[in-house]
Short mmCIF file of C-alpha atoms in Angstrom, two decimals:
data_model
loop_
_atom_site.label_atom_id
_atom_site.label_comp_id
_atom_site.label_asym_id
_atom_site.label_seq_id
_atom_site.Cartn_x
_atom_site.Cartn_y
_atom_site.Cartn_z
CA GLY A 1 10.33 -61.85 89.87
CA THR A 2 10.72 -58.65 87.94
CA ALA A 3 9.61 -58.25 84.18
CA LEU A 4 12.12 -59.74 81.75
CA PRO A 5 13.79 -56.92 80.13
CA ASP A 6 13.40 -56.67 76.38
CA GLY A 7 17.00 -57.57 75.87
CA ALA A 8 16.63 -60.68 77.90
CA ALA A 9 13.51 -61.79 75.89
CA ARG A 10 15.59 -61.17 72.77
CA ARG A 11 18.33 -63.46 74.05
CA ARG A 12 16.06 -66.18 75.05
CA MET A 13 14.50 -65.96 71.51
CA ARG A 14 17.90 -65.52 69.99
CA LEU A 15 16.81 -62.44 68.17
CA GLY A 16 18.61 -59.30 67.21
CA ASP A 17 17.55 -55.64 68.27
CA ASP A 18 15.54 -55.15 65.06
CA ALA A 19 13.00 -58.09 65.57
CA PRO A 20 9.56 -56.72 66.37
CA LEU A 21 8.26 -58.17 69.60
CA MET A 22 4.87 -57.78 71.18
CA HIS A 23 4.79 -57.83 75.03
CA LEU A 24 1.75 -58.89 77.12
CA ASP A 25 1.22 -59.18 80.82
CA THR A 26 -1.75 -61.41 81.68
CA LEU A 27 -3.45 -62.42 84.89
CA HIS A 28 -4.97 -65.87 84.94
CA LEU A 29 -7.96 -66.42 87.18
CA ALA A 30 -9.72 -69.49 88.38
CA ASP A 31 -13.13 -69.15 90.11
CA GLU A 32 -12.52 -65.43 89.82
CA HIS A 33 -9.39 -65.74 91.98
CA PRO A 34 -5.84 -64.89 90.53
CA PHE A 35 -3.57 -68.15 90.43
CA ALA A 36 -0.90 -67.01 87.78
CA PHE A 37 0.74 -63.95 86.28
CA GLU A 38 2.19 -64.27 82.83
CA ARG A 39 4.70 -62.18 80.94
CA ARG A 40 4.88 -63.03 77.29
CA TRP A 41 6.75 -61.79 74.21
CA VAL A 42 5.65 -62.85 70.69
CA ASN A 43 7.93 -62.53 67.64
CA LEU A 44 5.86 -60.65 65.19
CA ARG A 45 8.15 -61.62 62.27
CA ALA A 46 7.13 -65.29 62.94
CA VAL A 47 3.50 -64.54 63.84
CA PRO A 48 2.44 -61.13 62.13
CA GLY A 49 -1.26 -61.85 62.61
CA PHE A 50 -0.77 -61.75 66.41
CA ALA A 51 -0.55 -58.05 66.52
CA THR A 52 -4.31 -57.76 65.53
CA ALA A 53 -5.36 -61.08 67.15
CA ASP A 54 -8.73 -60.85 69.04
CA LEU A 55 -7.77 -62.02 72.44
CA SER A 56 -11.12 -61.21 74.13
CA GLU A 57 -12.38 -64.74 73.98
CA LEU A 58 -9.04 -66.69 73.96
CA SER A 59 -5.73 -66.32 75.87
CA ALA A 60 -2.71 -65.45 73.89
CA ASN A 61 -1.36 -69.01 74.49
CA GLU A 62 -4.56 -70.69 73.17
CA TRP A 63 -4.51 -68.32 70.26
CA LEU A 64 -0.83 -69.25 69.48
CA VAL A 65 -1.54 -72.91 70.00
CA ARG A 66 -4.57 -72.86 67.58
CA THR A 67 -2.78 -70.74 64.96
CA VAL A 68 0.91 -71.36 64.86
CA PRO A 69 2.49 -74.83 64.93
CA PHE A 70 5.75 -75.24 66.80
CA SER A 71 8.46 -77.80 66.30
CA ASN A 72 10.47 -77.47 69.54
CA GLY A 73 10.83 -75.66 72.76
CA GLU A 74 12.65 -75.03 75.98
CA VAL A 75 11.05 -75.18 79.47
CA SER A 76 12.56 -74.25 82.81
CA LEU A 77 10.96 -74.82 86.14
CA SER A 78 12.05 -72.92 89.39
CA ALA A 79 10.89 -71.11 92.50
CA ALA A 80 11.18 -67.46 93.30
CA GLY A 81 9.89 -65.00 95.84
CA ALA A 82 7.04 -62.68 94.53
CA SER A 83 8.26 -59.10 93.63
CA GLU A 84 6.20 -56.26 94.99
CA ARG A 85 4.35 -55.93 91.68
CA VAL A 86 3.57 -59.65 91.14
CA ALA A 87 2.50 -60.01 94.80
CA ALA A 88 0.03 -57.06 94.28
CA VAL A 89 -1.57 -58.65 91.14
CA LEU A 90 -1.62 -62.28 92.71
CA ASP A 91 -2.92 -60.84 95.92
CA VAL A 92 -0.08 -62.47 98.06
CA GLU A 93 2.55 -61.12 100.38
CA PRO A 94 5.85 -59.81 98.85
CA GLY A 95 8.31 -62.59 98.89
CA ALA A 96 5.71 -65.41 98.97
CA ALA A 97 7.05 -68.51 97.21
CA LEU A 98 5.99 -68.79 93.61
CA PHE A 99 6.31 -71.77 91.17
CA THR A 100 7.90 -70.19 88.00
CA LEU A 101 7.69 -71.62 84.44
CA ASP A 102 9.85 -70.27 81.67
CA ARG A 103 9.14 -71.44 78.18
CA THR A 104 10.34 -70.49 74.70
CA THR A 105 8.93 -72.15 71.46
CA TRP A 106 10.17 -72.33 67.84
CA LEU A 107 8.86 -73.40 64.58
CA ASP A 108 12.12 -74.73 62.94
CA GLU A 109 14.66 -71.96 63.44
CA ALA A 110 11.96 -69.14 63.90
CA PRO A 111 11.29 -68.39 67.60
CA ILE A 112 7.51 -67.92 68.17
CA THR A 113 7.09 -66.78 71.77
CA THR A 114 8.89 -66.65 75.13
CA MET A 115 6.97 -66.49 78.35
CA THR A 116 7.33 -66.64 82.20
CA SER A 117 4.38 -67.64 84.40
CA GLU A 118 4.53 -67.28 88.08
CA PHE A 119 1.98 -69.50 90.09
CA PHE A 120 0.90 -69.00 93.80
CA THR A 121 -1.80 -71.57 94.37
CA SER A 122 -1.24 -75.34 94.26
CA LEU A 123 -0.35 -76.52 91.00
CA LYS A 124 -0.31 -80.06 89.60
CA VAL A 125 1.89 -81.06 86.76
CA ALA A 126 0.83 -84.31 85.21
CA ASP A 127 2.71 -86.25 82.64
CA THR A 128 0.44 -87.24 79.76
CA ALA A 129 2.67 -89.81 77.91
CA ALA A 130 1.23 -93.29 78.25
CA GLU A 131 4.67 -94.93 78.23
CA PRO A 132 8.35 -93.69 78.25
CA THR A 133 9.58 -92.75 74.82
CA PRO A 134 12.14 -95.48 73.76
CA SER A 135 15.73 -94.23 73.68
CA SER A 136 19.19 -95.51 72.91
CA SER A 137 20.77 -93.45 75.72
CA ALA A 138 21.09 -94.34 79.51
CA ALA A 139 21.20 -90.66 80.16
CA THR A 140 17.88 -90.07 78.40
CA ASP A 141 16.29 -92.98 80.34
CA ASP A 142 17.57 -91.55 83.60
CA ALA A 143 16.32 -88.02 82.62
CA TRP A 144 12.98 -89.62 81.76
CA GLN A 145 12.75 -91.45 85.13
CA ARG A 146 13.60 -88.24 87.14
CA ARG A 147 10.96 -86.28 85.22
CA VAL A 148 8.22 -88.95 85.76
CA GLN A 149 9.09 -89.12 89.54
CA TRP A 150 9.03 -85.34 89.72
CA SER A 151 5.82 -84.93 87.95
CA THR A 152 4.06 -87.54 90.28
CA LEU A 153 5.25 -85.95 93.52
CA LEU A 154 3.69 -82.62 92.68
#
């Protein structure tokens, strides 16, 4: 896909035009081969230290996980064809199928970060919960079962 416009990032984070955001484009490698391209925006009001963070040894995600707690988030999974730019970065053909992950995290009411990662190579999503979380809702139980079935199929 194409880069998320600044306005779209602000909407996902529910921020006004005056909120300072830092944008990063990151290529993720495994065995020196590209496997994911990430576009990330960080809310500098919620994470002012990010502007001067040393990311030479840690990824932006790892720095945020180690530095800033989060209380909730939203995740969306989809598929998309690689744009010309992303295809060139991932060394794939334009239009190649990509697994896309969109995620936004908050600490209480403060948005921390929003990101989109596009993956080309095989990706395994594993559920790490030992048992389903008890719920009082059949809808929640059904959603849990769909998630577990989906994650074991990949």
